[in-house]
Tab-separated table of C-alpha atoms in Angstrom:
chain	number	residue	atom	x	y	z
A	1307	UNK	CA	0.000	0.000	0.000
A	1308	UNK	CA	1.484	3.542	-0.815
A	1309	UNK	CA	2.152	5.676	1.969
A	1310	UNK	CA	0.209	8.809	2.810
A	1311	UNK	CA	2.068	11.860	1.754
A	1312	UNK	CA	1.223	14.973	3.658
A	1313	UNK	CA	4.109	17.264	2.969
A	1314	UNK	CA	3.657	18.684	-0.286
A	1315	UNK	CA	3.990	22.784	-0.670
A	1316	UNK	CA	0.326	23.279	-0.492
A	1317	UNK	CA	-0.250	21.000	2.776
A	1318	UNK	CA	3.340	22.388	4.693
A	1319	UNK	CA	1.746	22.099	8.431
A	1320	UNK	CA	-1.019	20.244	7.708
A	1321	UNK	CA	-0.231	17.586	9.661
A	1322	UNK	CA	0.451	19.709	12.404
A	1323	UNK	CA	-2.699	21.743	12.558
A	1324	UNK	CA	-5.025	19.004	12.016
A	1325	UNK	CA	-3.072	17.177	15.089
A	1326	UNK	CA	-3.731	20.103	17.217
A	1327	UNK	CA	-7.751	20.688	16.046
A	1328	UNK	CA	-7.857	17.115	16.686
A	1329	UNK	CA	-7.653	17.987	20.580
A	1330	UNK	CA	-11.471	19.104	21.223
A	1331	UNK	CA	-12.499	16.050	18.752
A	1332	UNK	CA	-13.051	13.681	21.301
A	1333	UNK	CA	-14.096	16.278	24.262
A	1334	UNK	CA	-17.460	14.894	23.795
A	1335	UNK	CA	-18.760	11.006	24.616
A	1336	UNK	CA	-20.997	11.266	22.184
A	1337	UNK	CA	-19.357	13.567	19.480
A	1338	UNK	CA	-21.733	15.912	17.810
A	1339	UNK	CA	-19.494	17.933	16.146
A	1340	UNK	CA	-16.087	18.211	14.492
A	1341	UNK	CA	-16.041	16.171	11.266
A	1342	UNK	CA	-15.809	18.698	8.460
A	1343	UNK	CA	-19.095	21.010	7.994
A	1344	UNK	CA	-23.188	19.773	7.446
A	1345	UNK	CA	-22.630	20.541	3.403
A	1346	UNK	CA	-18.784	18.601	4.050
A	1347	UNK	CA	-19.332	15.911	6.948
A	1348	UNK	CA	-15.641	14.376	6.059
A	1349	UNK	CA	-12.554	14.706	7.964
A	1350	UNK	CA	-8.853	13.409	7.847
A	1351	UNK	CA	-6.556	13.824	10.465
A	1352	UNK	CA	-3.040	12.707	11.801
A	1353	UNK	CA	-3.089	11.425	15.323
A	1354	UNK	CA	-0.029	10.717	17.491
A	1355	UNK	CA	-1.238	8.793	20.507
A	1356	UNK	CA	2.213	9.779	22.063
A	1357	UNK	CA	0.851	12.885	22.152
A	1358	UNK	CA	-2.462	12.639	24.156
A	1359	UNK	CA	-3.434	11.345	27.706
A	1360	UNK	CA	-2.085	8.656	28.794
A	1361	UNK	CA	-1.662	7.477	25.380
A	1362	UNK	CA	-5.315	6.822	25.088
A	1363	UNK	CA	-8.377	7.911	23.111
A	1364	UNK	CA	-10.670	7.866	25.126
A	1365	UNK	CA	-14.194	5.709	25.041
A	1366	UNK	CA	-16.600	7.677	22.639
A	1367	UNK	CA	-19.079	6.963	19.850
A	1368	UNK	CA	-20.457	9.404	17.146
A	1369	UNK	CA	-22.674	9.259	14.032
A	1370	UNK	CA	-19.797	9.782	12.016
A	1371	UNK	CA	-18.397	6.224	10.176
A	1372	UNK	CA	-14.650	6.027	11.196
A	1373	UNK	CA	-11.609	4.076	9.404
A	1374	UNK	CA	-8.306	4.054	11.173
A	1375	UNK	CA	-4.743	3.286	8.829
A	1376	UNK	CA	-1.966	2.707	11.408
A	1377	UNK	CA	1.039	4.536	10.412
A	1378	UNK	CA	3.745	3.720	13.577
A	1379	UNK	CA	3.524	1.121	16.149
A	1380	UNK	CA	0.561	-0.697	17.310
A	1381	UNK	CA	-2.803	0.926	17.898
A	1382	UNK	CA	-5.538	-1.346	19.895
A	1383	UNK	CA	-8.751	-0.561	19.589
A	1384	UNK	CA	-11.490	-1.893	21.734
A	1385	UNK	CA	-15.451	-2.044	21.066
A	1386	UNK	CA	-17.592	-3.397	23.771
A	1387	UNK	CA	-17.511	-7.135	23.041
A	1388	UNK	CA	-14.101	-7.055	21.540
A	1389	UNK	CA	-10.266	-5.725	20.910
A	1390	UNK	CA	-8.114	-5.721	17.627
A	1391	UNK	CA	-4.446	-5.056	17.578
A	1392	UNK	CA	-3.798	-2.643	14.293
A	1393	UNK	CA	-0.075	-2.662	13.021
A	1394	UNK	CA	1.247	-0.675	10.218
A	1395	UNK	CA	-0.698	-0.565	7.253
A	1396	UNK	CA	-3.528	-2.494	8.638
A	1397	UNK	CA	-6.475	-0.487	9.063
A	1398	UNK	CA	-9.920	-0.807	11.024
A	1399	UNK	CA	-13.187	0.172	9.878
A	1400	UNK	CA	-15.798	1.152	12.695
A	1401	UNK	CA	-19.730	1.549	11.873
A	1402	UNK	CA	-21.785	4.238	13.257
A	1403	UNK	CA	-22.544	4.452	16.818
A	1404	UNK	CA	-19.830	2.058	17.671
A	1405	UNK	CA	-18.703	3.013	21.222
A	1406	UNK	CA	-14.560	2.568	21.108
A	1407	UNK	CA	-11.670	3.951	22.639
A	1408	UNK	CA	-8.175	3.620	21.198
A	1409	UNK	CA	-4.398	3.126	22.993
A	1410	UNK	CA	-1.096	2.622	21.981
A	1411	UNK	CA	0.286	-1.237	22.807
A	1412	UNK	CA	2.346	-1.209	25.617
A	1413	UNK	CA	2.582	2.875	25.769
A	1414	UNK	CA	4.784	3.173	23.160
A	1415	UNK	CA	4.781	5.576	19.907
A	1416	UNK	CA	1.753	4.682	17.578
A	1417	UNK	CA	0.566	7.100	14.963
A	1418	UNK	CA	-2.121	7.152	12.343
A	1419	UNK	CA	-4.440	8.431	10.153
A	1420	UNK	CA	-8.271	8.583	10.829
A	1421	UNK	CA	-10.651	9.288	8.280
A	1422	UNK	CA	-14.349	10.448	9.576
A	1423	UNK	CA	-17.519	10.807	7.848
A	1424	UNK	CA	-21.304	10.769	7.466
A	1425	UNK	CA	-22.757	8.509	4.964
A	1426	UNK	CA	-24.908	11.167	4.164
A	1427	UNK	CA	-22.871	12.675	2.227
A	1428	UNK	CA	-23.067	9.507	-0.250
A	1429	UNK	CA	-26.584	9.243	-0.088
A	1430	UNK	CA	-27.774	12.406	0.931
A	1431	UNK	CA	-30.280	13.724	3.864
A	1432	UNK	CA	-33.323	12.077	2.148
A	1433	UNK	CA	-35.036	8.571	2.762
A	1434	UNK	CA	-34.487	7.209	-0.788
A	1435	UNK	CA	-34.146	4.170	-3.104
A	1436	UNK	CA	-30.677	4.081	-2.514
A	1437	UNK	CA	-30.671	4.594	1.201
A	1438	UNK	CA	-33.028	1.638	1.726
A	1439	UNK	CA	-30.876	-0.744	-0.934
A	1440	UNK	CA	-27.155	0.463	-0.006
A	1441	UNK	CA	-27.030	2.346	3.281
A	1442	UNK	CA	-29.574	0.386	5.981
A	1443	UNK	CA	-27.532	-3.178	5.322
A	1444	UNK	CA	-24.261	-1.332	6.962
A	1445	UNK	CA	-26.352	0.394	9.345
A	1446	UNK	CA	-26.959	-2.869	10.990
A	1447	UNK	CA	-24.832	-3.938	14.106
A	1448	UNK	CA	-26.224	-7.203	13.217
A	1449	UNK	CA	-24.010	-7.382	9.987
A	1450	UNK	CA	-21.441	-5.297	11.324
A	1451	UNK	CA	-19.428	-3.233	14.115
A	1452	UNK	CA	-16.311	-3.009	12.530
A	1453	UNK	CA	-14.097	-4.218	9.693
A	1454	UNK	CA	-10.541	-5.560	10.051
A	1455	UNK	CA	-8.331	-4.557	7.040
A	1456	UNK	CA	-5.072	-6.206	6.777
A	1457	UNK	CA	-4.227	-7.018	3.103
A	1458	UNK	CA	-4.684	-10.604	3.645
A	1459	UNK	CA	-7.371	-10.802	1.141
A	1460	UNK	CA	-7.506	-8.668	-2.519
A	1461	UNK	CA	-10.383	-6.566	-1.813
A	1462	UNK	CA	-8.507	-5.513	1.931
A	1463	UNK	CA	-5.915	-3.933	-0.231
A	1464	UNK	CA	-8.851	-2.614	-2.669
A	1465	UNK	CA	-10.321	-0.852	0.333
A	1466	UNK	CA	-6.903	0.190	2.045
A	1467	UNK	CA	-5.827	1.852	-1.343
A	1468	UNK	CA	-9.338	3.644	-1.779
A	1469	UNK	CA	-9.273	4.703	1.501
A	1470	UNK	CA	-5.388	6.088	1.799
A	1471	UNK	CA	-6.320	7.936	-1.548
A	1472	UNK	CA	-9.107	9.376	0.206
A	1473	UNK	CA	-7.111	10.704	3.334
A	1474	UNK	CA	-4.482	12.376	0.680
A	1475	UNK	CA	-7.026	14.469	-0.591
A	1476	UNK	CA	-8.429	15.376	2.450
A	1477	UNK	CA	-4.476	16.416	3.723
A	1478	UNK	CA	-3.600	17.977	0.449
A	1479	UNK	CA	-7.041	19.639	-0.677
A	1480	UNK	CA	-6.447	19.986	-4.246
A	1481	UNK	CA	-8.375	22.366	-6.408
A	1482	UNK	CA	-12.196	20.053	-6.578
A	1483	UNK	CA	-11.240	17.333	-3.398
A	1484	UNK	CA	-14.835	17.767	-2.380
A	1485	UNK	CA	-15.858	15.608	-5.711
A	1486	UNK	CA	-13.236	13.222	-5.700
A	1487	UNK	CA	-13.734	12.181	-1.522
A	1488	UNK	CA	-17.574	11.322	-2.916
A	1489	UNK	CA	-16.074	9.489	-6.008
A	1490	UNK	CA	-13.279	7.606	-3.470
A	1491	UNK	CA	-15.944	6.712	-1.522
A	1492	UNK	CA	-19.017	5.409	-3.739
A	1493	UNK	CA	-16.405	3.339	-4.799
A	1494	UNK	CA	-15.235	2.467	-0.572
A	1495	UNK	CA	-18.993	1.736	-0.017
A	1496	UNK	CA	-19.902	-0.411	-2.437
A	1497	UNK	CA	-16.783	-2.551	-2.208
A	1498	UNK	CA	-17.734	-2.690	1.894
A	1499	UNK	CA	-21.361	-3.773	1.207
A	1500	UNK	CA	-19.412	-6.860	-1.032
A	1501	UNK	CA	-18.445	-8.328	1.673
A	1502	UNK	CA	-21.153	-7.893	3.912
A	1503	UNK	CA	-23.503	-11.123	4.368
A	1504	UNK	CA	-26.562	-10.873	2.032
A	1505	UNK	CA	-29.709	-10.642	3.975
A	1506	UNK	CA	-33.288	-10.859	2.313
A	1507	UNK	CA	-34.703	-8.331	4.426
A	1508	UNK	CA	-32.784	-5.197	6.299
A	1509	UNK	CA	-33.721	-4.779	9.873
A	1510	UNK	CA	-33.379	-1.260	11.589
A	1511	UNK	CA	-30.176	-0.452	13.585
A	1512	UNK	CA	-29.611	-2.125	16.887
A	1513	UNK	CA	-27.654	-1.247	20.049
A	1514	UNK	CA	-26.543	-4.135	22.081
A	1515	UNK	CA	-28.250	-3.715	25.635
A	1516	UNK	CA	-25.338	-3.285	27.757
A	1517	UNK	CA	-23.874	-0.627	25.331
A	1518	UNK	CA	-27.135	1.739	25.532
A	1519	UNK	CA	-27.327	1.901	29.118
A	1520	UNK	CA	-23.191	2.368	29.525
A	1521	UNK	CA	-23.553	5.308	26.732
A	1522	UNK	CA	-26.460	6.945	28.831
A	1523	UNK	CA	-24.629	6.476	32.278
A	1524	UNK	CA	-21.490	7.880	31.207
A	1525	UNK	CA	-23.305	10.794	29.580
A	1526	UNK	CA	-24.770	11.273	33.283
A	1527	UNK	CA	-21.687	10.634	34.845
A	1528	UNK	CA	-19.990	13.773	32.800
A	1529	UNK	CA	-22.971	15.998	33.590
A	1530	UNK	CA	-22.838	15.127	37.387
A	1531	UNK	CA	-18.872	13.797	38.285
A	1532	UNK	CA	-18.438	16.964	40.036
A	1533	UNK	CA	-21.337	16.313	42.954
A	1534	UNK	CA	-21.464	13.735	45.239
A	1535	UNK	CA	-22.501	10.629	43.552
A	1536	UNK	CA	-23.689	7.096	44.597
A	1537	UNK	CA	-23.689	3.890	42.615
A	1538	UNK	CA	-27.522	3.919	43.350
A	1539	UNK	CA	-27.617	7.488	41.350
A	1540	UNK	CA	-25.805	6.110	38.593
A	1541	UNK	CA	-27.834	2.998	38.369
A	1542	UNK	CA	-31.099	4.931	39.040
A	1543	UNK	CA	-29.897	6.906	35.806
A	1544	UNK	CA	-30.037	4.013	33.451
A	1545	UNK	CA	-33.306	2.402	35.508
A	1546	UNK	CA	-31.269	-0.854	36.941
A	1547	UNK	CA	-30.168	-2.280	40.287
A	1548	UNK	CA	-26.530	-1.525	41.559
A	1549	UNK	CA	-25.498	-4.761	40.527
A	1550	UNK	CA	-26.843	-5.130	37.087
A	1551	UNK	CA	-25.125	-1.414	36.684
A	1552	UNK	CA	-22.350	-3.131	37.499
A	1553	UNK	CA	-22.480	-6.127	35.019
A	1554	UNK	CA	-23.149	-3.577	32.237
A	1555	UNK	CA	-19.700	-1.503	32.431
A	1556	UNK	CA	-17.803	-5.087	33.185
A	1557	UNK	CA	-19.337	-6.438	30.172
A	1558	UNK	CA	-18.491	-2.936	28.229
A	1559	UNK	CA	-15.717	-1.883	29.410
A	1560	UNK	CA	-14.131	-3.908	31.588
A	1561	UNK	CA	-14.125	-1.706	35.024
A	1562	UNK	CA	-16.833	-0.888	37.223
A	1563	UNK	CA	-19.138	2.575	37.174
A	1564	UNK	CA	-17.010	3.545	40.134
A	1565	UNK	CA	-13.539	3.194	38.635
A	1566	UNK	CA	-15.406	4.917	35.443
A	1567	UNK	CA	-16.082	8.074	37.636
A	1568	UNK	CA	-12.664	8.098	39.836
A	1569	UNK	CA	-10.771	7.875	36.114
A	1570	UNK	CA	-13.159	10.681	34.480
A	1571	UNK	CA	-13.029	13.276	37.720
A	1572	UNK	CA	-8.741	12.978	37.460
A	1573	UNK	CA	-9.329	13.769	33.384
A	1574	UNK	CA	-11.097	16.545	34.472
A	1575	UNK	CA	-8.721	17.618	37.103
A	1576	UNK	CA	-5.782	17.615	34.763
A	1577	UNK	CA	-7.619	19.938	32.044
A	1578	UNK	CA	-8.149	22.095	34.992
A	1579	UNK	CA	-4.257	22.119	35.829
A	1580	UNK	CA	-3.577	22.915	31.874
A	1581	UNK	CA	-6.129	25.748	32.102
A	1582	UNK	CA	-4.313	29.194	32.414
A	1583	UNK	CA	-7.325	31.034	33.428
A	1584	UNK	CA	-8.485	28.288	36.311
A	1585	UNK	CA	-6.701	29.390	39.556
A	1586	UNK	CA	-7.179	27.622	42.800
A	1587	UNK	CA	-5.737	28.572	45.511
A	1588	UNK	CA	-5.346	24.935	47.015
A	1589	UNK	CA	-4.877	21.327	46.018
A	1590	UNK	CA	-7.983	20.730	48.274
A	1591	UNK	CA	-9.908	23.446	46.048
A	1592	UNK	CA	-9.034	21.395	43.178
A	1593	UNK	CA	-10.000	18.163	44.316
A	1594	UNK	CA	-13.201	19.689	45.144
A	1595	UNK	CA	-14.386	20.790	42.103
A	1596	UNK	CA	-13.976	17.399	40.129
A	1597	UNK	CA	-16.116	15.265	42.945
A	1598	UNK	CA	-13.482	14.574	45.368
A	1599	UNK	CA	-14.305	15.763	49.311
A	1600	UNK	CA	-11.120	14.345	50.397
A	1601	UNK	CA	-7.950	15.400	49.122
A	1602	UNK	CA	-5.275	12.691	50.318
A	1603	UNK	CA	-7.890	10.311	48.063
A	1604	UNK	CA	-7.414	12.810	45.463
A	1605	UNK	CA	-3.633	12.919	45.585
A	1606	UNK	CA	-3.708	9.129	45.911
A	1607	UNK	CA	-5.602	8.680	42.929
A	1608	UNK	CA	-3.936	11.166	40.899
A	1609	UNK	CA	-0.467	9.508	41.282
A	1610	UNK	CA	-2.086	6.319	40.552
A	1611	UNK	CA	-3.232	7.239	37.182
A	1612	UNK	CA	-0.210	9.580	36.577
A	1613	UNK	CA	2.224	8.901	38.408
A	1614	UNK	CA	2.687	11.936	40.105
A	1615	UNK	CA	1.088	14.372	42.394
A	1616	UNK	CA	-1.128	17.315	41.098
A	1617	UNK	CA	1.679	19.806	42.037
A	1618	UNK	CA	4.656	18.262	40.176
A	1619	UNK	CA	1.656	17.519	36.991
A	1620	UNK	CA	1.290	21.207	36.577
A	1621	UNK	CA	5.082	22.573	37.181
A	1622	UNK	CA	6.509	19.691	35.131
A	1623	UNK	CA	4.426	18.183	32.859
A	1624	UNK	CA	2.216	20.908	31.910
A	1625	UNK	CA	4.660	24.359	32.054
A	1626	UNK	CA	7.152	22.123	30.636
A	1627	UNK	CA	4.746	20.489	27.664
A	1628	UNK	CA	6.807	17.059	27.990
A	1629	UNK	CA	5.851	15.086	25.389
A	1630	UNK	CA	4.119	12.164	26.668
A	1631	UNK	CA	1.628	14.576	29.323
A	1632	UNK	CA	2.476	17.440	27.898
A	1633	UNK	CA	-0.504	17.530	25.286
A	1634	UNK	CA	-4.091	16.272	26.996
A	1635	UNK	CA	-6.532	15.678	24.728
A	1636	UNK	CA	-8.174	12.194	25.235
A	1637	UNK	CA	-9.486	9.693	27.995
A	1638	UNK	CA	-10.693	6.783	28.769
């Protein structure tokens, strides 16, 4: 597969400025905005995982489609029910909806190129013909989460080449890109729905269970981590019992709704530290206004995750911008 080339005269610091507006990308659990305009819904970035927190994008989902071409190292990417080590020039294609979060094996460099956007664009805004025949069949968890792409098969390299020639247009943005991303992509699409299994009827999009009520109790979670909050509040907030709560973000994502909230009120914490205009005039005023009422759990916790205490976080890592803290963008 031919490598992406992002350096020509007309894309100098491209790279570069798409990493850094890639930093508010992910602020969001549920990602509204940020991939390219309504009339333009398509976005390609560069993402070093180096470069963000704790080397981690954290878990998210978004209408968006997503495809991921690993450039450096080894990104893993988990889904709910499952985790896929990408390597260089593999590439990973994840559906709509799909909650996933994405890490570097092992901590170490891993960069790569994501390419996000709304099928709409393809098939426009209106129920149609084509909609119905080409778009509902990969709407369909049923059929399809994500794609593995790693040239072991003809139509893998197909799909890698479409795709890289897609994200090249998208760096460079030639005179008329607009057209040939929909062109690229018509042709992505109907190579993707080639491989699908063929179904006689298409049934309507489907969240798993477990997935719906994690989404909804980590969207309550980021409204309300900074009050005082029981695992009976965050069960109540998804209408189960403590311990089915429980089950569901085991099942999901492998912790419990408790280490969930400790891990999101430090990320919050830590964008506080980077803040110039936040000022508190205590550790203990800090700790406070992320959840925590005691701050020797706080510091605890904080070096835990970080491996440091709040102090040293803000006059080292953050004054200093060192490269593996020094940028925060994503969590969990």
């Amino acid at each position: 597969m031919n490598p992406i080339h992002t350096t020509t005269p007309e894309n100098t610091g491209v790279t570069e400025s798409l990493a850094q507006d890639s930093l508010e990308t992910y602020d969001n659990l549920y990602a509204k905005k940020g991939y390219g305009t309504l009339d333009y819904p398509v976005n390609a970035r560069y993402l070093d995982l180096h470069k963000s927190y704790l080397n981690w994008i954290r878990w998210h989902w978004h209408e968006e489609m997503e495809i991921l071409i690993v450039d450096q190292g080894v990104a893993v990417v988990s889904t709910d029910d499952d985790t896929y080590l990408i390597r260089p020039g593999q590439g990973l294609i994840i559906n709509q909806n799909v909650m996933h979060c994405i890490h570097a094996q092992d901590k170490k460099q891993c960069t790569f190129h994501s390419l996000v956007f709304h099928p709409d664009y393809i098939f426009g805004h209106k129920s149609n013909y084509l909609q119905t025949q080409y778009l509902l069949p990969v709407q369909n968890y049923q059929l399809f989460k994500v794609f593995f792409l790693d040239e072991s098969a003809p139509w893998h390299e197909r799909m890698l080449k479409t795709l890289t020639e897609v994200i090249e247009v998208n760096m460079t943005k030639h005179f008329g890109y607009e057209i040939v991303t929909k062109g690229y992509l018509c042709h992505f699409w109907a190579e993707l729905l080639r491989q699908l299994p063929q179904t006689e009827s298409v049934p309507s999009p489907r969240v798993p269970q477990d997935e719906q009520r994690v989404k909804e109790a980590m969207l309550f979670i980021r409204t309300h981590h900074a009050q005082p909050l029981t695992l009976q509040e965050i069960a109540d907030s998804i209408h189960v019992s403590k311990s089915e709560c429980c089950r569901c973000f085991s099942r999901t994502l492998q912790m419990s709704p408790f280490e969930y909230l400790m891990k999101y009120r430090i990320y919050e914490s830590t964008k506080k530290l980077m803040d110039p205009e936040q000022d508190f005039s205590s550790i203990a005023d800090l700790a406070l206004s992320v959840g925590f009422n005691n701050t020797s759990y706080y510091n605890k916790l904080f070096k835990k995750f970080l491996g440091c205490t709040p102090t040293y976080y803000r006059t080292h890592k953050v004054l200093h911008q060192e490269p593996e803290r020094g940028t925060l963008s994503y969590y969990l």
